[in-house]
Amino acid sequence: MAVEQAVGHKGHSKILKSLQRNWQLYIFLLPAVVYFFIFHYIPMYGIQIAFKDYFANLGMFGSPWVGFEHFERFFDSYYFERLLKNTIILNAYNLLLFPLPIIFALSLNELKNGAFKKWSQTLTYAPHFISVVVVVGMLVAFLDPNTGLVNHVVRLLGMEPIPFLTSPDWFRHIFVWSGQWQSLGWGTIIYLAALAGVNPELHEAAKVDGATRFQRIIHINIPSILPTIIILFILNIGNFMQIGFEKVLLMQNNLNSETSDIIQTFVYETGLLQGQYSFAAAIGLFESLINIVLLITVNQIARKVSNNSLW
Amino acid sequence: MSRFSLSDRAFDRVNFIFVLLVTLIIIYPLIFVISASISDPHAVNSGEMWLWPVDITLDGFNRVFQNDAIWIGYRNTIVYTATGVLIHLFILLPSAYALSRKELMAKKVFLWFILFTMLFNGGLIPTYLVVKSLGMVNTMWAIVVPGVIGAWSVLVARTFFQQTIPDQLVEASKIDGASDFYLFVRVVLPLSMPIIAVMALFHAVALWNQYFNALIYLSDEKLFPLQLILRQILILNEVSADSAATAAGAAQSFSDQIKTASLVKYAVIIVSALPLLIVYPFLQRFFVKGVLIGSVKE
């Protein structure tokens, strides 16, 4: 106490008083800070193994440095191009479907029948709650060449059954559209909330001017929710390269790996299955860097073009 | 004017049909799974059953309930989910509350400390090595602790506290001599039931559905959560079907095996997903609320 007062007289009394009065708030914060420190900041610091040769007995911080060796090995490898290409195509394909939830939200918003709207929302949100294991399990069952529902239809149309899940040509379509099945309804929530905030006077004025429903959607609703659209688009870009890795892993097999091998599954394989920790960490770091550069670039562009940005 | 209302009515009709179609397409696979789980597997596999159940049988569910691995997985998942949600709330709520209070000094520093983890993280391998060095591998803690809170949930809960707990209330209680601890437990928490429900539900769904942490951290089958068991039944079995054929020998018994296997698959999907799908319509507003608070820009 005496020490505190002595220091306090030197001009820190305000800070000390505040600390003294509110110390419990810092206790409240402590578990979260410890958690983020151990499970986020130590791993961040541990990224240094990407520039080291990891030996289990020396640990993350004691292993010898090797510089950019792992990166060079990765960039020079024959699979580098394939991994990068697959990762980019899969994610770009996914991003291409970004407008679908917007269209569906605009449609739901136009429904006059409130009960039907609610019913449709409840049903279309449901797949969001199904685990990725079950979704892939359903794909396996539905797409089975002999017993699957889809191939029964294919046969009805007079074609040969298609081995969807073991075909590199089909992997991306199945991955992306099954993802859309899961997320379409759920993805409308934020847009519907934004649409609920559209000023009704705009619609009244447009009606007086003789605008049709469709014209009002194009010229009132879409511009009104544009800020939301832009923010969500930036967030999507921020996750570019990282979408649905756990699902890819479940859908992957030797026969479709030509298109299903992406950077993250490769990190999992080389790192956790083969124990090449340093090499895998280097590849993981490469991917995170691409992500950050993309996020910053898109955010910057959005800020310039539209004044809407994350920061 | 009438010309427009006519085209508007046409618009309404087209729009209604569009929404109806999308809804039916999305819901159809779920109806199919439900019907398939109680239909004769022969009818399902031959394509005869395509919407409503054919030759209703509960054999699939019988087999699922006789399967010890599924029971163990179910129990593990319940234990992990319950434990994880409790720890989640225990860490999340006090920290988000502290961050919502203006008396907290260096708040910006703490916020950035947490927010930065959204932008950048150590990645799979360093995180794995940390979890391993903590001795968590092959224990339930590897499932429950990594990812127990995220920057997003801290932000959401903080926004809620900022919006619902008035400063005057806090100041008045402090003048009455209440400690922050007392205030938090007796005043703040009772006012925060909606956000507690939202956060608990989101985290529970995530834990219930996740398989990847279990895949990389657990090797003891007794610890496997339901999703890993499902992965074995639904996905891996398919790959090993060929090898099973030679092992089974007699073609007859093999086709029988395939039949019951597919029945079990649909039943096990229902058993695993049903709890969530049943409670979710009643909790829908909480989930929606969570998404919306989370979308408020700082």
Coordinates of C-alpha atoms in Angstrom, one line a residue:
Chain A
M1 CA 0.0 0.0 0.0
A2 CA 2.7 2.4 1.0
V3 CA 4.6 1.7 -2.2
E4 CA 1.5 2.2 -4.3
Q5 CA 0.9 5.6 -2.7
A6 CA 4.5 6.6 -3.1
V7 CA 4.3 5.9 -6.8
G8 CA 0.9 7.4 -7.0
H9 CA 2.2 10.7 -5.8
K10 CA 4.6 10.8 -8.7
G11 CA 1.6 11.1 -11.1
H12 CA 0.4 7.5 -11.7
S13 CA -2.3 7.8 -9.0
K14 CA -5.1 7.7 -11.5
I15 CA -4.0 4.5 -13.2
L16 CA -3.3 2.8 -9.9
K17 CA -6.6 3.8 -8.5
S18 CA -8.3 2.5 -11.5
L19 CA -6.4 -0.8 -11.3
Q20 CA -7.2 -1.0 -7.6
R21 CA -10.9 -0.5 -8.2
N22 CA -11.2 -2.6 -11.3
W23 CA -8.8 -5.5 -10.7
Q24 CA -11.5 -8.0 -10.9
L25 CA -12.2 -7.1 -14.5
Y26 CA -8.6 -8.1 -15.3
I27 CA -9.2 -11.4 -13.6
F28 CA -12.3 -11.8 -15.8
L29 CA -10.1 -11.3 -18.8
L30 CA -7.3 -13.6 -17.7
P31 CA -8.6 -17.0 -18.8
A32 CA -9.3 -15.7 -22.4
V33 CA -5.9 -14.0 -22.6
V34 CA -4.2 -17.2 -21.4
Y35 CA -6.2 -19.3 -23.9
F36 CA -5.4 -17.1 -26.9
F37 CA -1.8 -16.9 -25.8
I38 CA -1.3 -20.6 -25.6
F39 CA -3.4 -21.8 -28.5
H40 CA -2.9 -18.9 -30.9
Y41 CA 0.2 -16.9 -30.1
I42 CA 2.6 -19.8 -29.2
P43 CA 1.6 -21.6 -32.5
M44 CA 2.2 -18.3 -34.3
Y45 CA 5.6 -18.1 -32.7
G46 CA 6.0 -21.8 -33.6
I47 CA 5.7 -21.0 -37.3
Q48 CA 9.5 -20.6 -37.1
I49 CA 9.7 -24.4 -37.6
A50 CA 8.9 -23.7 -41.3
F51 CA 12.4 -22.3 -41.4
K52 CA 13.9 -25.1 -39.3
D53 CA 14.5 -28.8 -39.3
Y54 CA 12.1 -30.0 -36.6
F55 CA 13.4 -32.6 -34.3
A56 CA 11.0 -33.8 -31.6
N57 CA 13.7 -34.0 -28.9
L58 CA 14.8 -30.4 -29.6
G59 CA 11.3 -29.0 -29.8
M60 CA 9.9 -26.1 -31.9
F61 CA 12.3 -23.6 -30.5
G62 CA 15.5 -25.6 -30.2
S63 CA 15.6 -27.2 -33.7
P64 CA 18.3 -25.9 -36.1
W65 CA 17.6 -23.2 -38.7
V66 CA 17.6 -24.1 -42.4
G67 CA 16.3 -20.9 -44.0
F68 CA 14.0 -21.2 -47.0
E69 CA 14.9 -24.8 -47.7
H70 CA 11.4 -26.2 -47.2
F71 CA 9.8 -23.4 -49.3
E72 CA 12.2 -24.1 -52.1
R73 CA 11.6 -27.8 -52.0
F74 CA 7.8 -27.1 -52.2
F75 CA 8.0 -24.6 -55.0
D76 CA 10.3 -26.9 -57.0
S77 CA 8.2 -30.0 -56.5
Y78 CA 6.2 -31.4 -59.3
Y79 CA 3.0 -31.3 -57.3
F80 CA 3.3 -27.6 -56.4
E81 CA 1.5 -26.4 -59.6
R82 CA -1.2 -29.0 -59.2
L83 CA -1.9 -28.2 -55.6
L84 CA -2.0 -24.5 -56.2
K85 CA -4.2 -24.9 -59.3
N86 CA -6.7 -27.2 -57.5
T87 CA -6.9 -24.9 -54.5
I88 CA -7.6 -21.8 -56.6
I89 CA -10.1 -23.4 -58.9
L90 CA -12.1 -25.0 -56.1
N91 CA -12.3 -21.8 -54.2
A92 CA -12.9 -19.6 -57.2
Y93 CA -15.8 -22.0 -58.2
N94 CA -17.2 -21.6 -54.7
L95 CA -16.9 -17.9 -54.8
L96 CA -18.7 -17.8 -58.1
L97 CA -21.8 -19.0 -56.3
F98 CA -21.6 -16.0 -53.9
P99 CA -24.7 -14.3 -55.5
L100 CA -27.0 -17.3 -55.0
P101 CA -27.9 -16.6 -51.3
I102 CA -28.5 -12.9 -52.3
I103 CA -30.9 -13.9 -55.1
F104 CA -32.7 -16.3 -52.7
A105 CA -32.9 -13.6 -50.0
L106 CA -34.3 -11.1 -52.5
S107 CA -36.9 -13.7 -53.5
L108 CA -37.9 -14.6 -49.9
N109 CA -38.2 -10.9 -49.2
E110 CA -40.8 -10.5 -51.9
L111 CA -43.1 -13.2 -50.6
K112 CA -46.5 -11.9 -49.6
N113 CA -47.4 -15.0 -47.6
G114 CA -45.6 -14.7 -44.2
A115 CA -46.3 -18.3 -43.2
F116 CA -44.9 -19.7 -46.4
K117 CA -41.8 -17.5 -46.0
K118 CA -41.2 -18.8 -42.5
W119 CA -41.8 -22.4 -43.5
S120 CA -39.3 -22.0 -46.4
Q121 CA -36.7 -20.4 -44.1
T122 CA -37.0 -23.1 -41.5
L123 CA -36.6 -25.9 -44.0
T124 CA -33.8 -24.3 -46.0
Y125 CA -31.8 -23.5 -42.9
A126 CA -31.9 -27.1 -41.7
P127 CA -28.9 -28.5 -43.8
H128 CA -26.7 -26.0 -42.1
F129 CA -26.9 -28.1 -38.9
I130 CA -25.9 -31.3 -40.5
S131 CA -22.3 -32.3 -39.9
V132 CA -19.8 -32.5 -42.8
V133 CA -19.4 -36.2 -42.1
V134 CA -23.0 -36.8 -42.6
V135 CA -23.2 -34.7 -45.7
V136 CA -20.3 -36.6 -47.3
G137 CA -22.0 -39.8 -46.1
M138 CA -25.2 -38.8 -47.8
L139 CA -23.2 -38.1 -51.0
V140 CA -21.6 -41.5 -50.8
A141 CA -25.0 -43.1 -50.5
F142 CA -26.8 -41.0 -53.1
L143 CA -24.0 -41.1 -55.7
D144 CA -23.2 -44.8 -55.4
P145 CA -22.8 -46.3 -58.9
N146 CA -25.0 -49.3 -58.2
T147 CA -27.4 -48.4 -55.5
G148 CA -27.4 -44.6 -55.4
L149 CA -30.5 -42.6 -56.2
V150 CA -28.7 -40.3 -58.6
N151 CA -27.4 -43.2 -60.7
H152 CA -30.9 -44.7 -60.9
V153 CA -32.0 -41.5 -62.5
V154 CA -29.0 -41.5 -64.8
R155 CA -29.9 -45.1 -65.9
L156 CA -33.5 -44.0 -66.4
L157 CA -32.2 -41.4 -68.8
G158 CA -30.5 -44.2 -70.7
M159 CA -27.0 -43.5 -69.7
E160 CA -24.3 -45.5 -68.1
P161 CA -24.0 -45.0 -64.3
I162 CA -21.4 -42.5 -63.4
P163 CA -18.8 -43.1 -60.6
F164 CA -19.2 -39.6 -59.3
L165 CA -17.1 -39.8 -56.2
T166 CA -14.1 -41.5 -57.8
S167 CA -14.1 -39.2 -60.9
P168 CA -11.7 -36.2 -61.0
D169 CA -14.1 -34.5 -63.4
W170 CA -17.0 -34.5 -61.0
F171 CA -15.2 -33.8 -57.7
R172 CA -15.4 -30.0 -57.9
H173 CA -19.1 -29.9 -58.9
I174 CA -20.1 -32.2 -56.2
F175 CA -18.0 -30.4 -53.6
V176 CA -19.3 -26.9 -54.5
W177 CA -22.9 -27.7 -55.0
S178 CA -23.3 -29.9 -52.0
G179 CA -21.8 -27.0 -50.1
Q180 CA -24.4 -24.7 -51.6
W181 CA -27.1 -27.1 -50.6
Q182 CA -25.9 -26.7 -47.0
S183 CA -25.4 -23.0 -46.9
L184 CA -27.9 -21.4 -49.3
G185 CA -30.7 -20.9 -46.8
W186 CA -28.5 -20.0 -43.9
G187 CA -26.6 -17.5 -46.0
T188 CA -29.8 -15.5 -46.5
I189 CA -30.1 -14.5 -42.9
I190 CA -27.9 -11.4 -43.0
Y191 CA -29.3 -10.2 -46.3
L192 CA -32.8 -10.6 -45.1
A193 CA -32.0 -8.5 -42.1
A194 CA -30.5 -5.9 -44.4
L195 CA -33.5 -6.0 -46.6
A196 CA -35.8 -5.5 -43.6
G197 CA -34.0 -2.2 -43.1
V198 CA -34.8 -0.8 -46.5
N199 CA -36.7 2.5 -46.2
P200 CA -40.3 1.8 -47.2
E201 CA -40.7 5.3 -48.5
L202 CA -38.4 4.6 -51.3
H203 CA -40.7 1.8 -52.5
E204 CA -43.8 4.0 -52.1
A205 CA -42.2 6.7 -54.2
A206 CA -41.1 4.3 -56.8
K207 CA -44.7 2.8 -57.0
V208 CA -46.1 6.3 -57.6
D209 CA -43.6 6.6 -60.4
G210 CA -44.9 3.3 -61.9
A211 CA -41.9 1.1 -61.2
T212 CA -42.6 -2.6 -61.4
R213 CA -41.7 -5.0 -58.6
F214 CA -38.7 -6.2 -60.5
Q215 CA -37.5 -2.7 -61.2
R216 CA -37.8 -1.8 -57.5
I217 CA -35.7 -4.8 -56.6
I218 CA -33.0 -3.8 -59.0
H219 CA -33.0 -0.1 -58.2
I220 CA -33.9 0.0 -54.5
N221 CA -33.3 -3.3 -52.8
I222 CA -30.0 -4.3 -54.3
P223 CA -28.4 -0.8 -53.8
S224 CA -29.7 -0.7 -50.3
I225 CA -28.0 -4.0 -49.3
L226 CA -24.9 -3.4 -51.3
P227 CA -22.7 -2.4 -48.3
T228 CA -23.7 -5.8 -46.7
I229 CA -22.9 -7.6 -49.9
I230 CA -19.5 -6.0 -50.1
I231 CA -18.5 -6.7 -46.5
L232 CA -19.6 -10.3 -46.9
F233 CA -17.7 -10.6 -50.1
I234 CA -14.5 -9.3 -48.4
L235 CA -15.0 -11.8 -45.6
N236 CA -15.4 -14.6 -48.2
I237 CA -12.2 -13.5 -49.9
G238 CA -10.6 -13.6 -46.5
N239 CA -11.4 -17.3 -46.3
F240 CA -10.2 -17.9 -49.8
M241 CA -7.9 -20.9 -50.0
Q242 CA -9.4 -22.3 -46.7
I243 CA -13.0 -23.2 -47.6
G244 CA -14.1 -26.6 -46.6
F245 CA -10.8 -28.4 -46.2
E246 CA -12.4 -30.9 -43.7
K247 CA -14.9 -31.8 -46.3
V248 CA -12.4 -32.2 -49.1
L249 CA -10.5 -34.6 -46.8
L250 CA -13.5 -36.7 -46.4
M251 CA -14.3 -36.7 -50.1
Q252 CA -10.8 -37.4 -51.3
N253 CA -9.6 -40.8 -52.6
N254 CA -6.9 -42.0 -54.8
L255 CA -9.0 -41.9 -57.8
N256 CA -10.1 -38.3 -57.6
S257 CA -6.9 -36.8 -56.2
E258 CA -6.0 -35.3 -59.5
T259 CA -8.5 -32.5 -58.7
S260 CA -9.2 -33.0 -55.0
D261 CA -5.5 -32.5 -53.8
I262 CA -5.5 -29.1 -52.3
I263 CA -2.8 -27.3 -50.3
Q264 CA -4.5 -28.0 -46.9
T265 CA -5.1 -31.7 -47.5
F266 CA -1.4 -31.9 -48.5
V267 CA -0.3 -30.1 -45.3
Y268 CA -2.4 -32.7 -43.3
E269 CA -0.9 -35.6 -45.2
T270 CA 2.8 -34.6 -45.2
G271 CA 2.6 -33.1 -41.7
L272 CA 0.4 -35.2 -39.6
L273 CA 0.4 -38.5 -41.4
Q274 CA 4.1 -38.5 -42.5
G275 CA 5.5 -36.4 -39.7
Q276 CA 7.3 -33.9 -41.9
Y277 CA 6.4 -31.1 -39.6
S278 CA 8.7 -28.4 -40.9
F279 CA 7.9 -29.0 -44.5
A280 CA 4.2 -29.0 -43.9
A281 CA 4.4 -25.9 -41.7
A282 CA 6.2 -24.1 -44.5
I283 CA 3.4 -25.0 -46.9
G284 CA 0.8 -23.9 -44.4
L285 CA 2.5 -20.6 -44.0
F286 CA 2.7 -20.1 -47.7
E287 CA -1.1 -20.5 -47.8
S288 CA -1.8 -18.2 -44.9
L289 CA 0.3 -15.5 -46.6
I290 CA -1.6 -15.7 -49.8
N291 CA -4.8 -15.4 -47.8
I292 CA -3.7 -12.3 -45.9
V293 CA -2.4 -10.6 -49.1
L294 CA -5.8 -11.4 -50.8
L295 CA -7.8 -10.0 -47.9
I296 CA -5.8 -6.8 -47.6
T297 CA -5.9 -6.2 -51.4
V298 CA -9.7 -6.8 -51.7
N299 CA -10.3 -4.7 -48.6
Q300 CA -8.3 -1.9 -50.1
I301 CA -10.0 -2.1 -53.4
A302 CA -13.4 -2.1 -51.7
R303 CA -12.5 1.0 -49.7
K304 CA -11.4 2.9 -52.8
V305 CA -14.4 1.9 -55.0
S306 CA -17.2 1.8 -52.6
N307 CA -16.2 3.3 -49.2
N308 CA -17.2 0.0 -47.6
S309 CA -14.4 -2.0 -46.0
L310 CA -13.6 -4.1 -43.0
W311 CA -11.2 -1.6 -41.7
Chain B
M1 CA -51.6 1.3 -63.3
S2 CA -53.5 -2.0 -64.0
R3 CA -50.8 -3.0 -66.4
F4 CA -48.3 -2.9 -63.6
S5 CA -50.4 -4.7 -61.1
L6 CA -50.9 -7.5 -63.6
S7 CA -47.2 -7.9 -64.2
D8 CA -46.7 -7.7 -60.4
R9 CA -49.1 -10.5 -60.0
A10 CA -47.2 -12.6 -62.5
F11 CA -44.0 -11.7 -60.7
D12 CA -45.5 -12.9 -57.4
R13 CA -46.5 -16.2 -59.0
V14 CA -43.1 -16.8 -60.6
N15 CA -41.4 -15.8 -57.4
F16 CA -43.5 -18.1 -55.3
I17 CA -42.8 -21.0 -57.6
F18 CA -39.1 -20.2 -57.5
V19 CA -38.9 -20.2 -53.7
L20 CA -41.1 -23.4 -53.5
L21 CA -38.8 -25.2 -55.9
V22 CA -35.6 -24.2 -54.1
T23 CA -37.1 -25.3 -50.8
L24 CA -38.2 -28.6 -52.2
I25 CA -34.8 -29.3 -53.7
I26 CA -33.1 -28.5 -50.4
I27 CA -35.5 -30.6 -48.3
Y28 CA -35.7 -33.6 -50.6
P29 CA -32.4 -35.3 -49.6
L30 CA -33.5 -35.1 -46.0
I31 CA -36.9 -36.6 -46.7
F32 CA -35.2 -39.3 -48.7
V33 CA -32.8 -40.2 -45.8
I34 CA -35.7 -40.4 -43.4
S35 CA -37.7 -42.6 -45.7
A36 CA -34.7 -44.8 -46.5
S37 CA -33.9 -45.4 -42.9
I38 CA -37.3 -47.1 -42.3
S39 CA -37.7 -48.8 -45.7
D40 CA -36.8 -52.2 -47.0
P41 CA -33.1 -51.9 -48.1
H42 CA -33.8 -53.7 -51.3
A43 CA -36.4 -51.1 -52.3
V44 CA -33.9 -48.3 -51.5
N45 CA -31.0 -49.8 -53.3
S46 CA -33.0 -50.7 -56.4
G47 CA -34.4 -47.2 -56.7
E48 CA -38.0 -48.3 -56.0
M49 CA -38.2 -46.1 -52.9
W50 CA -37.7 -42.5 -54.0
L51 CA -39.9 -40.5 -51.7
W52 CA -42.1 -42.2 -49.2
P53 CA -41.1 -45.3 -47.2
V54 CA -41.6 -48.7 -48.8
D55 CA -42.1 -51.9 -46.7
I56 CA -41.5 -50.1 -43.4
T57 CA -38.9 -51.8 -41.1
L58 CA -37.2 -50.7 -38.0
D59 CA -34.3 -53.1 -38.5
G60 CA -31.8 -50.4 -39.3
F61 CA -32.5 -48.7 -36.0
N62 CA -32.4 -52.0 -34.1
R63 CA -28.9 -52.6 -35.6
V64 CA -27.8 -49.1 -34.8
F65 CA -28.9 -49.4 -31.2
Q66 CA -27.2 -52.8 -30.9
N67 CA -23.9 -51.3 -32.1
D68 CA -21.6 -50.6 -29.1
A69 CA -19.3 -48.3 -31.0
I70 CA -22.2 -46.0 -31.8
W71 CA -23.4 -45.9 -28.2
I72 CA -19.9 -45.1 -27.0
G73 CA -19.5 -42.4 -29.6
Y74 CA -22.8 -40.9 -28.7
R75 CA -21.9 -40.8 -25.0
N76 CA -18.5 -39.3 -25.8
T77 CA -20.0 -36.7 -28.0
I78 CA -22.5 -35.7 -25.3
V79 CA -19.7 -35.5 -22.7
Y80 CA -17.5 -33.5 -25.0
T81 CA -20.3 -31.1 -26.0
A82 CA -21.5 -30.5 -22.5
T83 CA -18.0 -30.0 -21.1
G84 CA -16.9 -27.9 -24.0
V85 CA -19.9 -25.6 -23.7
L86 CA -19.4 -25.1 -20.0
I87 CA -15.8 -24.2 -20.4
H88 CA -16.7 -22.0 -23.4
L89 CA -19.1 -20.0 -21.4
F90 CA -16.9 -19.8 -18.3
I91 CA -14.1 -18.3 -20.4
L92 CA -16.1 -16.3 -22.9
L93 CA -18.7 -14.5 -20.7
P94 CA -16.4 -12.8 -18.1
S95 CA -13.9 -11.8 -20.8
A96 CA -16.5 -10.3 -23.1
Y97 CA -18.0 -8.5 -20.2
A98 CA -14.7 -7.1 -19.1
L99 CA -14.1 -5.9 -22.7
S100 CA -17.4 -4.2 -22.8
R101 CA -16.6 -2.0 -19.7
K102 CA -15.1 1.4 -20.3
E103 CA -13.2 1.3 -17.0
L104 CA -11.0 -1.4 -18.4
M105 CA -7.7 0.2 -19.3
A106 CA -5.7 -0.8 -22.4
K107 CA -9.0 -2.2 -23.8
K108 CA -7.8 -1.6 -27.4
V109 CA -4.7 -3.6 -26.7
F110 CA -6.7 -6.6 -25.4
L111 CA -9.2 -6.3 -28.3
W112 CA -6.4 -6.4 -30.9
F113 CA -4.7 -9.2 -29.1
I114 CA -7.9 -11.2 -29.6
L115 CA -8.9 -9.9 -33.0
F116 CA -5.5 -10.5 -34.6
T117 CA -6.1 -14.2 -34.2
M118 CA -9.0 -13.9 -36.7
L119 CA -6.5 -12.5 -39.3
F120 CA -3.6 -14.8 -38.8
N121 CA -3.0 -18.1 -37.0
G122 CA -0.2 -20.5 -36.5
G123 CA -1.8 -23.1 -38.8
L124 CA -2.4 -26.8 -38.4
I125 CA 1.1 -28.1 -37.7
P126 CA 2.3 -25.6 -35.0
T127 CA -1.1 -25.8 -33.3
Y128 CA -0.9 -29.6 -33.3
L129 CA 2.6 -29.5 -31.8
V130 CA 1.5 -27.2 -29.1
V131 CA -1.5 -29.4 -28.2
K132 CA 0.8 -32.4 -28.3
S133 CA 3.4 -30.8 -26.0
L134 CA 0.7 -30.0 -23.5
G135 CA 0.0 -33.8 -23.2
M136 CA -3.5 -33.4 -24.5
V137 CA -3.2 -36.0 -27.3
N138 CA -5.5 -38.9 -26.8
T139 CA -7.5 -37.2 -24.0
M140 CA -10.8 -35.5 -24.2
W141 CA -9.1 -32.2 -23.6
A142 CA -7.7 -32.2 -27.1
I143 CA -11.3 -32.1 -28.3
V144 CA -12.6 -29.6 -25.8
V145 CA -9.8 -27.1 -25.2
P146 CA -8.4 -26.0 -28.6
G147 CA -11.0 -23.8 -30.1
V148 CA -12.9 -23.4 -26.9
I149 CA -13.5 -19.8 -27.7
G150 CA -12.9 -17.7 -30.8
A151 CA -12.4 -14.0 -31.5
W152 CA -15.8 -14.0 -33.2
S153 CA -17.8 -15.1 -30.1
V154 CA -15.9 -12.7 -27.9
L155 CA -16.9 -9.8 -30.2
V156 CA -20.5 -11.0 -30.4
A157 CA -20.9 -11.3 -26.6
R158 CA -19.1 -8.0 -26.0
T159 CA -21.5 -6.2 -28.4
F160 CA -24.4 -7.7 -26.5
F161 CA -23.1 -6.5 -23.2
Q162 CA -22.5 -3.1 -24.5
Q163 CA -26.0 -2.9 -25.8
T164 CA -27.9 -4.3 -22.9
I165 CA -26.0 -3.5 -19.7
P166 CA -26.5 0.2 -19.0
D167 CA -23.5 2.1 -17.5
Q168 CA -25.7 3.7 -14.9
L169 CA -26.6 0.2 -13.6
V170 CA -23.0 -0.7 -13.2
E171 CA -22.1 2.6 -11.6
A172 CA -25.0 2.6 -9.2
S173 CA -24.1 -0.9 -8.0
K174 CA -20.5 0.0 -7.6
I175 CA -21.5 3.0 -5.4
D176 CA -23.5 0.7 -3.3
G177 CA -20.2 -1.2 -2.8
A178 CA -20.8 -4.2 -5.0
S179 CA -17.7 -5.8 -6.4
D180 CA -17.3 -6.5 -10.1
F181 CA -17.6 -10.2 -9.3
Y182 CA -20.9 -9.8 -7.4
L183 CA -22.2 -7.5 -10.1
F184 CA -21.4 -9.9 -12.9
V185 CA -22.9 -12.9 -11.2
R186 CA -26.0 -11.3 -9.7
V187 CA -26.8 -8.5 -12.1
V188 CA -25.2 -9.0 -15.5
L189 CA -25.7 -12.8 -16.0
P190 CA -29.4 -12.8 -15.2
L191 CA -29.8 -10.0 -17.8
S192 CA -27.8 -12.0 -20.4
M193 CA -29.8 -15.2 -20.8
P194 CA -30.3 -14.6 -24.6
I195 CA -26.6 -14.2 -25.4
I196 CA -25.8 -17.2 -23.1
A197 CA -28.3 -19.3 -25.0
V198 CA -27.0 -18.1 -28.4
M199 CA -23.3 -18.7 -27.6
A200 CA -24.0 -22.1 -25.9
L201 CA -26.0 -23.3 -28.9
F202 CA -23.5 -22.2 -31.5
H203 CA -20.7 -23.9 -29.7
A204 CA -22.7 -27.0 -29.0
V205 CA -23.5 -27.4 -32.6
A206 CA -19.9 -26.9 -33.6
L207 CA -18.7 -29.5 -31.1
W208 CA -21.4 -32.0 -31.9
N209 CA -20.6 -31.9 -35.6
Q210 CA -16.8 -31.6 -35.6
Y211 CA -14.7 -34.6 -36.5
F212 CA -11.3 -33.2 -37.5
N213 CA -9.8 -32.5 -34.1
A214 CA -10.9 -36.0 -33.0
L215 CA -9.3 -37.4 -36.2
I216 CA -5.9 -35.8 -35.6
Y217 CA -5.7 -36.0 -31.8
L218 CA -7.4 -39.2 -30.8
S219 CA -6.3 -42.8 -31.6
D220 CA -8.0 -44.6 -28.8
E221 CA -11.4 -45.8 -30.2
K222 CA -13.0 -45.7 -26.8
L223 CA -12.6 -41.9 -27.0
F224 CA -14.0 -41.5 -30.5
P225 CA -16.9 -39.0 -30.7
L226 CA -19.9 -39.9 -32.8
Q227 CA -18.7 -38.2 -35.9
L228 CA -15.6 -40.4 -36.2
I229 CA -17.8 -43.5 -35.8
L230 CA -20.0 -42.1 -38.5
R231 CA -17.0 -41.5 -40.7
Q232 CA -16.1 -45.2 -40.4
I233 CA -19.6 -46.4 -41.0
L234 CA -20.7 -43.9 -43.7
I235 CA -17.5 -43.2 -45.7
L236 CA -14.7 -45.6 -45.0
N237 CA -16.9 -48.7 -45.3
E238 CA -17.5 -47.8 -48.8
V239 CA -13.8 -47.9 -49.6
S240 CA -13.3 -51.2 -48.0
A241 CA -16.3 -52.9 -49.6
D242 CA -14.2 -54.6 -52.2
S243 CA -11.9 -56.2 -49.7
A244 CA -14.9 -57.2 -47.6
A245 CA -16.3 -59.1 -50.7
T246 CA -13.3 -61.5 -50.9
A247 CA -13.4 -62.0 -47.1
A248 CA -17.1 -62.7 -47.0
G249 CA -16.6 -65.5 -49.5
A250 CA -20.2 -66.5 -50.3
A251 CA -21.8 -64.0 -52.7
Q252 CA -25.1 -64.5 -51.1
S253 CA -24.1 -63.3 -47.6
F254 CA -22.2 -60.4 -49.1
S255 CA -25.3 -59.0 -50.8
D256 CA -27.1 -59.4 -47.6
Q257 CA -24.3 -57.5 -45.9
I258 CA -24.6 -54.7 -48.4
K259 CA -28.3 -54.5 -47.8
T260 CA -28.2 -54.2 -44.1
A261 CA -25.1 -51.9 -44.3
S262 CA -27.1 -49.4 -46.4
L263 CA -30.0 -49.6 -44.0
V264 CA -27.7 -49.0 -41.0
K265 CA -26.2 -46.0 -42.8
Y266 CA -29.5 -44.2 -43.2
A267 CA -30.6 -45.1 -39.7
V268 CA -27.3 -43.8 -38.2
I269 CA -27.6 -40.5 -40.1
I270 CA -31.0 -40.1 -38.5
V271 CA -29.8 -41.0 -35.1
S272 CA -26.9 -38.6 -35.2
A273 CA -28.6 -35.6 -36.9
L274 CA -32.1 -35.9 -35.4
P275 CA -31.4 -34.3 -32.1
L276 CA -30.2 -31.1 -33.8
L277 CA -32.8 -31.1 -36.5
I278 CA -35.6 -31.5 -33.9
V279 CA -34.6 -28.8 -31.5
Y280 CA -33.4 -26.4 -34.1
P281 CA -36.8 -25.0 -35.3
F282 CA -37.6 -24.1 -31.7
L283 CA -34.2 -22.4 -31.3
Q284 CA -34.1 -20.9 -34.7
R285 CA -34.6 -17.4 -33.4
F286 CA -31.6 -17.7 -31.1
F287 CA -29.4 -18.9 -34.0
V288 CA -30.6 -16.1 -36.2
K289 CA -30.0 -13.6 -33.4
G290 CA -26.4 -14.8 -33.1
V291 CA -25.7 -14.3 -36.7
L292 CA -27.2 -10.9 -36.6
I293 CA -25.3 -9.6 -33.5
G294 CA -22.2 -11.0 -35.1
S295 CA -22.7 -9.0 -38.3
V296 CA -22.8 -5.7 -36.5
K297 CA -19.8 -3.8 -37.7
E298 CA -17.5 -2.4 -35.0

